[in-house]
Amino acid sequence: METAWGRTAKAHFIWTCVALLVVIVASCLTYVFMSMVPTCHPINIVHASSINLATTTVGIMSGQHFLYKALICNETDNHLVWNNEWKIDQENDTLLDDTQKWLVIKENGTYLFYMQANFQLNGTSILLKTNNPKVDLKLHVVFNFSEGMEIFAAAHDTQTVSAGLQDAKLNTFLKMDMKANSKLSVKAFPCDMVNNSPKPFSTYITLIKWSDDW
């Protein structure tokens, strides 16, 4: 009979494998799409949204890589609160600040960012509250840097609901030139509909350092 420890070890192994696959696929697809769209000032964002994950053979860089899963969406300010999904030996191996809302960049460089958010829409409740079958889903990326703060509309979709429960997903790729000590966070709307429950990942973010040079 399989023991509880055995089941835990097996689950941890599966999560780790999936995490590695997510990072590899996200970085590869970002490499393909990052030159196809215009850039924005001042942090030079390249954006390609609504791209489905698929296998590809583009090479991956050997830079820093991080994976965070959303614990909750803070309904006070709509920020997603993250948890580091990889075991770390030292405190400085994570980019999360004390609030777990902000990722603090430690080194200048070009970073690849992939984020996915799942929403569970209760159509019955929505129709009772608003009498409107349409729900706007949005992801905003907030950048805090030495020159100020900028909010970037990263992904948006309008869903039509019916009675009962239904799932919806938003995802986005970004390529960012960032300086050390710059910070980023993600806001999700509607915050109370963000779904964090499914395994292994429901709402998560990956951040990979692509290069030291801009």
mmCIF file with all atom_site columns, C-alpha atoms in Angstrom:
data_model
loop_
_atom_site.group_PDB
_atom_site.id
_atom_site.type_symbol
_atom_site.label_atom_id
_atom_site.label_alt_id
_atom_site.label_comp_id
_atom_site.label_asym_id
_atom_site.label_entity_id
_atom_site.label_seq_id
_atom_site.pdbx_PDB_ins_code
_atom_site.Cartn_x
_atom_site.Cartn_y
_atom_site.Cartn_z
_atom_site.occupancy
_atom_site.B_iso_or_equiv
_atom_site.pdbx_formal_charge
_atom_site.auth_seq_id
_atom_site.auth_comp_id
_atom_site.auth_asym_id
_atom_site.auth_atom_id
_atom_site.pdbx_PDB_model_num
ATOM 1   C CA . MET A 1 1   ? 0.000   0.000  0.000   1.00 0.00 ? 1   MET A CA 1
ATOM 2   C CA . GLU A 1 2   ? 1.354   3.426  -0.897  1.00 0.00 ? 2   GLU A CA 1
ATOM 3   C CA . THR A 1 3   ? 2.151   5.516  2.168   1.00 0.00 ? 3   THR A CA 1
ATOM 4   C CA . ALA A 1 4   ? 1.200   9.161  2.728   1.00 0.00 ? 4   ALA A CA 1
ATOM 5   C CA . TRP A 1 5   ? 4.887   10.083 2.423   1.00 0.00 ? 5   TRP A CA 1
ATOM 6   C CA . GLY A 1 6   ? 5.070   8.251  -0.901  1.00 0.00 ? 6   GLY A CA 1
ATOM 7   C CA . ARG A 1 7   ? 2.035   10.078 -2.247  1.00 0.00 ? 7   ARG A CA 1
ATOM 8   C CA . THR A 1 8   ? 3.510   13.410 -1.135  1.00 0.00 ? 8   THR A CA 1
ATOM 9   C CA . ALA A 1 9   ? 6.865   12.673 -2.770  1.00 0.00 ? 9   ALA A CA 1
ATOM 10  C CA . LYS A 1 10  ? 5.153   11.603 -5.990  1.00 0.00 ? 10  LYS A CA 1
ATOM 11  C CA . ALA A 1 11  ? 3.015   14.762 -6.056  1.00 0.00 ? 11  ALA A CA 1
ATOM 12  C CA . HIS A 1 12  ? 6.070   16.959 -5.458  1.00 0.00 ? 12  HIS A CA 1
ATOM 13  C CA . PHE A 1 13  ? 7.934   15.239 -8.292  1.00 0.00 ? 13  PHE A CA 1
ATOM 14  C CA . ILE A 1 14  ? 5.009   15.752 -10.690 1.00 0.00 ? 14  ILE A CA 1
ATOM 15  C CA . TRP A 1 15  ? 4.695   19.432 -9.732  1.00 0.00 ? 15  TRP A CA 1
ATOM 16  C CA . THR A 1 16  ? 8.410   19.972 -10.282 1.00 0.00 ? 16  THR A CA 1
ATOM 17  C CA . CYS A 1 17  ? 8.302   18.348 -13.729 1.00 0.00 ? 17  CYS A CA 1
ATOM 18  C CA . VAL A 1 18  ? 5.292   20.413 -14.764 1.00 0.00 ? 18  VAL A CA 1
ATOM 19  C CA . ALA A 1 19  ? 6.961   23.589 -13.463 1.00 0.00 ? 19  ALA A CA 1
ATOM 20  C CA . LEU A 1 20  ? 10.046  22.944 -15.564 1.00 0.00 ? 20  LEU A CA 1
ATOM 21  C CA . LEU A 1 21  ? 7.919   22.234 -18.629 1.00 0.00 ? 21  LEU A CA 1
ATOM 22  C CA . VAL A 1 22  ? 5.953   25.463 -18.150 1.00 0.00 ? 22  VAL A CA 1
ATOM 23  C CA . VAL A 1 23  ? 9.118   27.540 -17.940 1.00 0.00 ? 23  VAL A CA 1
ATOM 24  C CA . ILE A 1 24  ? 10.700  25.898 -20.990 1.00 0.00 ? 24  ILE A CA 1
ATOM 25  C CA . VAL A 1 25  ? 7.606   26.193 -23.166 1.00 0.00 ? 25  VAL A CA 1
ATOM 26  C CA . ALA A 1 26  ? 6.846   29.755 -22.038 1.00 0.00 ? 26  ALA A CA 1
ATOM 27  C CA . SER A 1 27  ? 10.378  30.941 -22.752 1.00 0.00 ? 27  SER A CA 1
ATOM 28  C CA . CYS A 1 28  ? 10.505  29.200 -26.127 1.00 0.00 ? 28  CYS A CA 1
ATOM 29  C CA . LEU A 1 29  ? 7.214   30.673 -27.283 1.00 0.00 ? 29  LEU A CA 1
ATOM 30  C CA . THR A 1 30  ? 8.209   34.091 -26.027 1.00 0.00 ? 30  THR A CA 1
ATOM 31  C CA . TYR A 1 31  ? 11.385  33.854 -28.090 1.00 0.00 ? 31  TYR A CA 1
ATOM 32  C CA . VAL A 1 32  ? 9.261   33.182 -31.181 1.00 0.00 ? 32  VAL A CA 1
ATOM 33  C CA . PHE A 1 33  ? 6.814   36.033 -30.656 1.00 0.00 ? 33  PHE A CA 1
ATOM 34  C CA . MET A 1 34  ? 8.842   38.733 -28.938 1.00 0.00 ? 34  MET A CA 1
ATOM 35  C CA . SER A 1 35  ? 10.035  40.312 -32.225 1.00 0.00 ? 35  SER A CA 1
ATOM 36  C CA . MET A 1 36  ? 6.561   40.452 -33.790 1.00 0.00 ? 36  MET A CA 1
ATOM 37  C CA . VAL A 1 37  ? 5.044   43.342 -31.834 1.00 0.00 ? 37  VAL A CA 1
ATOM 38  C CA . PRO A 1 38  ? 5.953   46.982 -31.092 1.00 0.00 ? 38  PRO A CA 1
ATOM 39  C CA . THR A 1 39  ? 7.669   48.153 -27.916 1.00 0.00 ? 39  THR A CA 1
ATOM 40  C CA . CYS A 1 40  ? 6.581   50.651 -25.267 1.00 0.00 ? 40  CYS A CA 1
ATOM 41  C CA . HIS A 1 41  ? 8.524   53.225 -23.265 1.00 0.00 ? 41  HIS A CA 1
ATOM 42  C CA . PRO A 1 42  ? 9.988   53.489 -20.611 1.00 0.00 ? 42  PRO A CA 1
ATOM 43  C CA . ILE A 1 43  ? 10.594  49.830 -19.767 1.00 0.00 ? 43  ILE A CA 1
ATOM 44  C CA . ASN A 1 44  ? 10.451  48.494 -23.319 1.00 0.00 ? 44  ASN A CA 1
ATOM 45  C CA . ILE A 1 45  ? 7.623   45.975 -23.132 1.00 0.00 ? 45  ILE A CA 1
ATOM 46  C CA . VAL A 1 46  ? 6.997   43.585 -25.979 1.00 0.00 ? 46  VAL A CA 1
ATOM 47  C CA . HIS A 1 47  ? 3.538   42.060 -25.811 1.00 0.00 ? 47  HIS A CA 1
ATOM 48  C CA . ALA A 1 48  ? 1.888   39.021 -27.422 1.00 0.00 ? 48  ALA A CA 1
ATOM 49  C CA . SER A 1 49  ? -1.327  37.900 -25.754 1.00 0.00 ? 49  SER A CA 1
ATOM 50  C CA . SER A 1 50  ? -3.712  34.946 -25.997 1.00 0.00 ? 50  SER A CA 1
ATOM 51  C CA . ILE A 1 51  ? -1.077  32.431 -27.139 1.00 0.00 ? 51  ILE A CA 1
ATOM 52  C CA . ASN A 1 52  ? -1.816  28.792 -26.368 1.00 0.00 ? 52  ASN A CA 1
ATOM 53  C CA . LEU A 1 53  ? 0.994   26.671 -24.947 1.00 0.00 ? 53  LEU A CA 1
ATOM 54  C CA . ALA A 1 54  ? 2.415   24.186 -27.463 1.00 0.00 ? 54  ALA A CA 1
ATOM 55  C CA . THR A 1 55  ? 5.565   22.175 -27.886 1.00 0.00 ? 55  THR A CA 1
ATOM 56  C CA . THR A 1 56  ? 8.432   23.802 -29.769 1.00 0.00 ? 56  THR A CA 1
ATOM 57  C CA . THR A 1 57  ? 12.156  23.196 -30.205 1.00 0.00 ? 57  THR A CA 1
ATOM 58  C CA . VAL A 1 58  ? 13.579  26.708 -29.881 1.00 0.00 ? 58  VAL A CA 1
ATOM 59  C CA . GLY A 1 59  ? 16.638  26.746 -27.584 1.00 0.00 ? 59  GLY A CA 1
ATOM 60  C CA . ILE A 1 60  ? 16.369  28.089 -24.043 1.00 0.00 ? 60  ILE A CA 1
ATOM 61  C CA . MET A 1 61  ? 18.796  30.441 -22.342 1.00 0.00 ? 61  MET A CA 1
ATOM 62  C CA . SER A 1 62  ? 20.674  29.529 -19.171 1.00 0.00 ? 62  SER A CA 1
ATOM 63  C CA . GLY A 1 63  ? 19.552  32.534 -17.125 1.00 0.00 ? 63  GLY A CA 1
ATOM 64  C CA . GLN A 1 64  ? 17.680  32.897 -13.848 1.00 0.00 ? 64  GLN A CA 1
ATOM 65  C CA . HIS A 1 65  ? 14.175  31.467 -13.807 1.00 0.00 ? 65  HIS A CA 1
ATOM 66  C CA . PHE A 1 66  ? 11.324  31.734 -11.321 1.00 0.00 ? 66  PHE A CA 1
ATOM 67  C CA . LEU A 1 67  ? 7.851   30.265 -11.021 1.00 0.00 ? 67  LEU A CA 1
ATOM 68  C CA . TYR A 1 68  ? 5.135   31.567 -8.702  1.00 0.00 ? 68  TYR A CA 1
ATOM 69  C CA . LYS A 1 69  ? 1.610   30.309 -8.148  1.00 0.00 ? 69  LYS A CA 1
ATOM 70  C CA . ALA A 1 70  ? -1.158  32.632 -6.983  1.00 0.00 ? 70  ALA A CA 1
ATOM 71  C CA . LEU A 1 71  ? -2.385  31.955 -3.451  1.00 0.00 ? 71  LEU A CA 1
ATOM 72  C CA . ILE A 1 72  ? -5.218  34.476 -3.410  1.00 0.00 ? 72  ILE A CA 1
ATOM 73  C CA . CYS A 1 73  ? -6.400  37.638 -5.086  1.00 0.00 ? 73  CYS A CA 1
ATOM 74  C CA . ASN A 1 74  ? -6.471  40.437 -2.514  1.00 0.00 ? 74  ASN A CA 1
ATOM 75  C CA . GLU A 1 75  ? -9.882  42.009 -2.955  1.00 0.00 ? 75  GLU A CA 1
ATOM 76  C CA . THR A 1 76  ? -8.761  45.236 -1.235  1.00 0.00 ? 76  THR A CA 1
ATOM 77  C CA . ASP A 1 77  ? -6.380  46.236 -4.043  1.00 0.00 ? 77  ASP A CA 1
ATOM 78  C CA . ASN A 1 78  ? -6.928  43.443 -6.653  1.00 0.00 ? 78  ASN A CA 1
ATOM 79  C CA . HIS A 1 79  ? -3.280  42.314 -6.415  1.00 0.00 ? 79  HIS A CA 1
ATOM 80  C CA . LEU A 1 80  ? -2.473  38.643 -6.823  1.00 0.00 ? 80  LEU A CA 1
ATOM 81  C CA . VAL A 1 81  ? -0.505  37.216 -3.887  1.00 0.00 ? 81  VAL A CA 1
ATOM 82  C CA . TRP A 1 82  ? 2.166   34.709 -4.930  1.00 0.00 ? 82  TRP A CA 1
ATOM 83  C CA . ASN A 1 83  ? 3.918   31.667 -3.545  1.00 0.00 ? 83  ASN A CA 1
ATOM 84  C CA . ASN A 1 84  ? 7.289   30.347 -4.741  1.00 0.00 ? 84  ASN A CA 1
ATOM 85  C CA . GLU A 1 85  ? 6.668   26.928 -6.316  1.00 0.00 ? 85  GLU A CA 1
ATOM 86  C CA . TRP A 1 86  ? 10.295  25.768 -6.287  1.00 0.00 ? 86  TRP A CA 1
ATOM 87  C CA . LYS A 1 87  ? 12.092  24.750 -3.127  1.00 0.00 ? 87  LYS A CA 1
ATOM 88  C CA . ILE A 1 88  ? 14.738  27.316 -2.234  1.00 0.00 ? 88  ILE A CA 1
ATOM 89  C CA . ASP A 1 89  ? 17.731  26.976 0.063   1.00 0.00 ? 89  ASP A CA 1
ATOM 90  C CA . GLN A 1 90  ? 18.345  30.649 0.634   1.00 0.00 ? 90  GLN A CA 1
ATOM 91  C CA . GLU A 1 91  ? 16.024  33.575 1.206   1.00 0.00 ? 91  GLU A CA 1
ATOM 92  C CA . ASN A 1 92  ? 17.620  35.581 -1.610  1.00 0.00 ? 92  ASN A CA 1
ATOM 93  C CA . ASP A 1 93  ? 16.685  32.897 -4.161  1.00 0.00 ? 93  ASP A CA 1
ATOM 94  C CA . THR A 1 94  ? 13.207  34.436 -4.466  1.00 0.00 ? 94  THR A CA 1
ATOM 95  C CA . LEU A 1 95  ? 12.135  37.751 -5.986  1.00 0.00 ? 95  LEU A CA 1
ATOM 96  C CA . LEU A 1 96  ? 9.086   38.117 -3.731  1.00 0.00 ? 96  LEU A CA 1
ATOM 97  C CA . ASP A 1 97  ? 8.980   40.966 -1.253  1.00 0.00 ? 97  ASP A CA 1
ATOM 98  C CA . ASP A 1 98  ? 7.447   40.662 2.239   1.00 0.00 ? 98  ASP A CA 1
ATOM 99  C CA . THR A 1 99  ? 3.903   41.286 0.966   1.00 0.00 ? 99  THR A CA 1
ATOM 100 C CA . GLN A 1 100 ? 4.263   38.499 -1.630  1.00 0.00 ? 100 GLN A CA 1
ATOM 101 C CA . LYS A 1 101 ? 2.559   40.823 -4.131  1.00 0.00 ? 101 LYS A CA 1
ATOM 102 C CA . TRP A 1 102 ? 5.656   42.315 -5.755  1.00 0.00 ? 102 TRP A CA 1
ATOM 103 C CA . LEU A 1 103 ? 8.533   40.714 -7.652  1.00 0.00 ? 103 LEU A CA 1
ATOM 104 C CA . VAL A 1 104 ? 11.689  42.766 -7.121  1.00 0.00 ? 104 VAL A CA 1
ATOM 105 C CA . ILE A 1 105 ? 14.216  42.587 -9.966  1.00 0.00 ? 105 ILE A CA 1
ATOM 106 C CA . LYS A 1 106 ? 17.759  42.175 -8.641  1.00 0.00 ? 106 LYS A CA 1
ATOM 107 C CA . GLU A 1 107 ? 19.845  42.615 -11.805 1.00 0.00 ? 107 GLU A CA 1
ATOM 108 C CA . ASN A 1 108 ? 19.643  44.749 -14.949 1.00 0.00 ? 108 ASN A CA 1
ATOM 109 C CA . GLY A 1 109 ? 18.604  42.733 -17.974 1.00 0.00 ? 109 GLY A CA 1
ATOM 110 C CA . THR A 1 110 ? 15.963  41.577 -20.408 1.00 0.00 ? 110 THR A CA 1
ATOM 111 C CA . TYR A 1 111 ? 13.311  39.376 -18.823 1.00 0.00 ? 111 TYR A CA 1
ATOM 112 C CA . LEU A 1 112 ? 10.676  37.109 -20.317 1.00 0.00 ? 112 LEU A CA 1
ATOM 113 C CA . PHE A 1 113 ? 7.358   36.996 -18.521 1.00 0.00 ? 113 PHE A CA 1
ATOM 114 C CA . TYR A 1 114 ? 4.437   34.600 -18.946 1.00 0.00 ? 114 TYR A CA 1
ATOM 115 C CA . MET A 1 115 ? 1.335   34.866 -16.834 1.00 0.00 ? 115 MET A CA 1
ATOM 116 C CA . GLN A 1 116 ? -1.908  32.882 -16.810 1.00 0.00 ? 116 GLN A CA 1
ATOM 117 C CA . ALA A 1 117 ? -5.002  33.513 -14.725 1.00 0.00 ? 117 ALA A CA 1
ATOM 118 C CA . ASN A 1 118 ? -8.003  31.226 -14.438 1.00 0.00 ? 118 ASN A CA 1
ATOM 119 C CA . PHE A 1 119 ? -11.405 32.545 -13.463 1.00 0.00 ? 119 PHE A CA 1
ATOM 120 C CA . GLN A 1 120 ? -14.437 30.637 -12.247 1.00 0.00 ? 120 GLN A CA 1
ATOM 121 C CA . LEU A 1 121 ? -17.594 32.460 -13.310 1.00 0.00 ? 121 LEU A CA 1
ATOM 122 C CA . ASN A 1 122 ? -20.793 31.826 -11.381 1.00 0.00 ? 122 ASN A CA 1
ATOM 123 C CA . GLY A 1 123 ? -23.283 32.797 -14.056 1.00 0.00 ? 123 GLY A CA 1
ATOM 124 C CA . THR A 1 124 ? -26.292 32.496 -11.759 1.00 0.00 ? 124 THR A CA 1
ATOM 125 C CA . SER A 1 125 ? -24.784 34.880 -9.201  1.00 0.00 ? 125 SER A CA 1
ATOM 126 C CA . ILE A 1 126 ? -23.566 37.312 -11.857 1.00 0.00 ? 126 ILE A CA 1
ATOM 127 C CA . LEU A 1 127 ? -26.969 37.505 -13.539 1.00 0.00 ? 127 LEU A CA 1
ATOM 128 C CA . LEU A 1 128 ? -28.702 38.082 -10.195 1.00 0.00 ? 128 LEU A CA 1
ATOM 129 C CA . LYS A 1 129 ? -26.281 40.868 -9.222  1.00 0.00 ? 129 LYS A CA 1
ATOM 130 C CA . THR A 1 130 ? -25.926 42.715 -12.517 1.00 0.00 ? 130 THR A CA 1
ATOM 131 C CA . ASN A 1 131 ? -28.693 41.423 -14.810 1.00 0.00 ? 131 ASN A CA 1
ATOM 132 C CA . ASN A 1 132 ? -25.947 41.471 -17.458 1.00 0.00 ? 132 ASN A CA 1
ATOM 133 C CA . PRO A 1 133 ? -24.641 38.229 -19.030 1.00 0.00 ? 133 PRO A CA 1
ATOM 134 C CA . LYS A 1 134 ? -21.310 39.804 -20.021 1.00 0.00 ? 134 LYS A CA 1
ATOM 135 C CA . VAL A 1 135 ? -18.267 39.882 -17.701 1.00 0.00 ? 135 VAL A CA 1
ATOM 136 C CA . ASP A 1 136 ? -15.038 41.745 -18.450 1.00 0.00 ? 136 ASP A CA 1
ATOM 137 C CA . LEU A 1 137 ? -11.888 39.848 -17.422 1.00 0.00 ? 137 LEU A CA 1
ATOM 138 C CA . LYS A 1 138 ? -8.660  41.845 -17.171 1.00 0.00 ? 138 LYS A CA 1
ATOM 139 C CA . LEU A 1 139 ? -5.030  41.470 -16.158 1.00 0.00 ? 139 LEU A CA 1
ATOM 140 C CA . HIS A 1 140 ? -2.989  44.574 -15.368 1.00 0.00 ? 140 HIS A CA 1
ATOM 141 C CA . VAL A 1 141 ? 0.764   44.479 -14.784 1.00 0.00 ? 141 VAL A CA 1
ATOM 142 C CA . VAL A 1 142 ? 1.967   47.224 -12.447 1.00 0.00 ? 142 VAL A CA 1
ATOM 143 C CA . PHE A 1 143 ? 5.575   48.411 -12.776 1.00 0.00 ? 143 PHE A CA 1
ATOM 144 C CA . ASN A 1 144 ? 7.276   50.404 -10.031 1.00 0.00 ? 144 ASN A CA 1
ATOM 145 C CA . PHE A 1 145 ? 10.660  51.829 -11.050 1.00 0.00 ? 145 PHE A CA 1
ATOM 146 C CA . SER A 1 146 ? 12.880  54.827 -10.294 1.00 0.00 ? 146 SER A CA 1
ATOM 147 C CA . GLU A 1 147 ? 11.106  57.091 -12.807 1.00 0.00 ? 147 GLU A CA 1
ATOM 148 C CA . GLY A 1 148 ? 7.661   56.353 -11.386 1.00 0.00 ? 148 GLY A CA 1
ATOM 149 C CA . MET A 1 149 ? 4.870   53.817 -11.749 1.00 0.00 ? 149 MET A CA 1
ATOM 150 C CA . GLU A 1 150 ? 3.176   52.443 -14.861 1.00 0.00 ? 150 GLU A CA 1
ATOM 151 C CA . ILE A 1 151 ? 0.164   50.175 -15.287 1.00 0.00 ? 151 ILE A CA 1
ATOM 152 C CA . PHE A 1 152 ? 0.128   48.026 -18.414 1.00 0.00 ? 152 PHE A CA 1
ATOM 153 C CA . ALA A 1 153 ? -3.119  46.420 -19.661 1.00 0.00 ? 153 ALA A CA 1
ATOM 154 C CA . ALA A 1 154 ? -1.706  42.958 -20.337 1.00 0.00 ? 154 ALA A CA 1
ATOM 155 C CA . ALA A 1 155 ? -4.804  40.928 -21.240 1.00 0.00 ? 155 ALA A CA 1
ATOM 156 C CA . HIS A 1 156 ? -8.550  41.437 -21.627 1.00 0.00 ? 156 HIS A CA 1
ATOM 157 C CA . ASP A 1 157 ? -11.526 39.328 -22.600 1.00 0.00 ? 157 ASP A CA 1
ATOM 158 C CA . THR A 1 158 ? -15.300 39.603 -22.382 1.00 0.00 ? 158 THR A CA 1
ATOM 159 C CA . GLN A 1 159 ? -17.169 36.424 -21.442 1.00 0.00 ? 159 GLN A CA 1
ATOM 160 C CA . THR A 1 160 ? -20.875 35.775 -21.834 1.00 0.00 ? 160 THR A CA 1
ATOM 161 C CA . VAL A 1 161 ? -22.190 33.734 -18.908 1.00 0.00 ? 161 VAL A CA 1
ATOM 162 C CA . SER A 1 162 ? -25.209 31.503 -18.446 1.00 0.00 ? 162 SER A CA 1
ATOM 163 C CA . ALA A 1 163 ? -26.677 29.902 -15.352 1.00 0.00 ? 163 ALA A CA 1
ATOM 164 C CA . GLY A 1 164 ? -24.203 27.673 -13.511 1.00 0.00 ? 164 GLY A CA 1
ATOM 165 C CA . LEU A 1 165 ? -20.415 27.610 -13.267 1.00 0.00 ? 165 LEU A CA 1
ATOM 166 C CA . GLN A 1 166 ? -17.979 28.087 -16.119 1.00 0.00 ? 166 GLN A CA 1
ATOM 167 C CA . ASP A 1 167 ? -14.215 28.525 -16.405 1.00 0.00 ? 167 ASP A CA 1
ATOM 168 C CA . ALA A 1 168 ? -12.350 31.211 -18.326 1.00 0.00 ? 168 ALA A CA 1
ATOM 169 C CA . LYS A 1 169 ? -8.653  31.869 -18.878 1.00 0.00 ? 169 LYS A CA 1
ATOM 170 C CA . LEU A 1 170 ? -6.438  34.860 -19.628 1.00 0.00 ? 170 LEU A CA 1
ATOM 171 C CA . ASN A 1 171 ? -2.756  34.630 -20.500 1.00 0.00 ? 171 ASN A CA 1
ATOM 172 C CA . THR A 1 172 ? -0.043  36.919 -21.786 1.00 0.00 ? 172 THR A CA 1
ATOM 173 C CA . PHE A 1 173 ? 3.613   37.028 -22.835 1.00 0.00 ? 173 PHE A CA 1
ATOM 174 C CA . LEU A 1 174 ? 5.818   40.057 -22.178 1.00 0.00 ? 174 LEU A CA 1
ATOM 175 C CA . LYS A 1 175 ? 9.454   40.815 -22.870 1.00 0.00 ? 175 LYS A CA 1
ATOM 176 C CA . MET A 1 176 ? 10.789  43.546 -20.575 1.00 0.00 ? 176 MET A CA 1
ATOM 177 C CA . ASP A 1 177 ? 14.014  45.514 -20.287 1.00 0.00 ? 177 ASP A CA 1
ATOM 178 C CA . MET A 1 178 ? 14.282  46.190 -16.550 1.00 0.00 ? 178 MET A CA 1
ATOM 179 C CA . LYS A 1 179 ? 16.722  47.724 -14.113 1.00 0.00 ? 179 LYS A CA 1
ATOM 180 C CA . ALA A 1 180 ? 17.758  46.367 -10.732 1.00 0.00 ? 180 ALA A CA 1
ATOM 181 C CA . ASN A 1 181 ? 15.279  47.225 -7.938  1.00 0.00 ? 181 ASN A CA 1
ATOM 182 C CA . SER A 1 182 ? 12.390  47.646 -10.383 1.00 0.00 ? 182 SER A CA 1
ATOM 183 C CA . LYS A 1 183 ? 9.241   45.911 -9.157  1.00 0.00 ? 183 LYS A CA 1
ATOM 184 C CA . LEU A 1 184 ? 6.237   44.368 -10.834 1.00 0.00 ? 184 LEU A CA 1
ATOM 185 C CA . SER A 1 185 ? 2.921   42.997 -9.637  1.00 0.00 ? 185 SER A CA 1
ATOM 186 C CA . VAL A 1 186 ? -0.253  41.727 -11.269 1.00 0.00 ? 186 VAL A CA 1
ATOM 187 C CA . LYS A 1 187 ? -3.841  42.847 -10.722 1.00 0.00 ? 187 LYS A CA 1
ATOM 188 C CA . ALA A 1 188 ? -6.752  40.647 -11.770 1.00 0.00 ? 188 ALA A CA 1
ATOM 189 C CA . PHE A 1 189 ? -10.338 41.718 -12.389 1.00 0.00 ? 189 PHE A CA 1
ATOM 190 C CA . PRO A 1 190 ? -12.842 40.597 -11.169 1.00 0.00 ? 190 PRO A CA 1
ATOM 191 C CA . CYS A 1 191 ? -10.643 39.692 -8.238  1.00 0.00 ? 191 CYS A CA 1
ATOM 192 C CA . ASP A 1 192 ? -13.274 37.588 -6.464  1.00 0.00 ? 192 ASP A CA 1
ATOM 193 C CA . MET A 1 193 ? -13.590 35.280 -9.498  1.00 0.00 ? 193 MET A CA 1
ATOM 194 C CA . VAL A 1 194 ? -9.908  34.317 -9.727  1.00 0.00 ? 194 VAL A CA 1
ATOM 195 C CA . ASN A 1 195 ? -9.563  30.547 -9.355  1.00 0.00 ? 195 ASN A CA 1
ATOM 196 C CA . ASN A 1 196 ? -6.500  29.224 -7.500  1.00 0.00 ? 196 ASN A CA 1
ATOM 197 C CA . SER A 1 197 ? -7.683  25.695 -6.760  1.00 0.00 ? 197 SER A CA 1
ATOM 198 C CA . PRO A 1 198 ? -6.875  23.309 -9.660  1.00 0.00 ? 198 PRO A CA 1
ATOM 199 C CA . LYS A 1 199 ? -3.661  21.281 -9.616  1.00 0.00 ? 199 LYS A CA 1
ATOM 200 C CA . PRO A 1 200 ? -0.913  21.562 -10.554 1.00 0.00 ? 200 PRO A CA 1
ATOM 201 C CA . PHE A 1 201 ? -1.371  25.191 -11.658 1.00 0.00 ? 201 PHE A CA 1
ATOM 202 C CA . SER A 1 202 ? -4.319  27.488 -12.081 1.00 0.00 ? 202 SER A CA 1
ATOM 203 C CA . THR A 1 203 ? -3.077  31.058 -11.844 1.00 0.00 ? 203 THR A CA 1
ATOM 204 C CA . TYR A 1 204 ? 0.681   31.493 -12.083 1.00 0.00 ? 204 TYR A CA 1
ATOM 205 C CA . ILE A 1 205 ? 3.556   33.594 -13.356 1.00 0.00 ? 205 ILE A CA 1
ATOM 206 C CA . THR A 1 206 ? 6.983   32.676 -14.751 1.00 0.00 ? 206 THR A CA 1
ATOM 207 C CA . LEU A 1 207 ? 9.870   35.105 -15.035 1.00 0.00 ? 207 LEU A CA 1
ATOM 208 C CA . ILE A 1 208 ? 13.070  34.243 -16.878 1.00 0.00 ? 208 ILE A CA 1
ATOM 209 C CA . LYS A 1 209 ? 16.167  36.360 -17.358 1.00 0.00 ? 209 LYS A CA 1
ATOM 210 C CA . TRP A 1 210 ? 16.874  36.304 -21.080 1.00 0.00 ? 210 TRP A CA 1
ATOM 211 C CA . SER A 1 211 ? 20.050  38.387 -21.220 1.00 0.00 ? 211 SER A CA 1
ATOM 212 C CA . ASP A 1 212 ? 22.132  40.966 -19.355 1.00 0.00 ? 212 ASP A CA 1
ATOM 213 C CA . ASP A 1 213 ? 22.066  43.386 -22.280 1.00 0.00 ? 213 ASP A CA 1
ATOM 214 C CA . TRP A 1 214 ? 19.156  45.465 -23.589 1.00 0.00 ? 214 TRP A CA 1
#
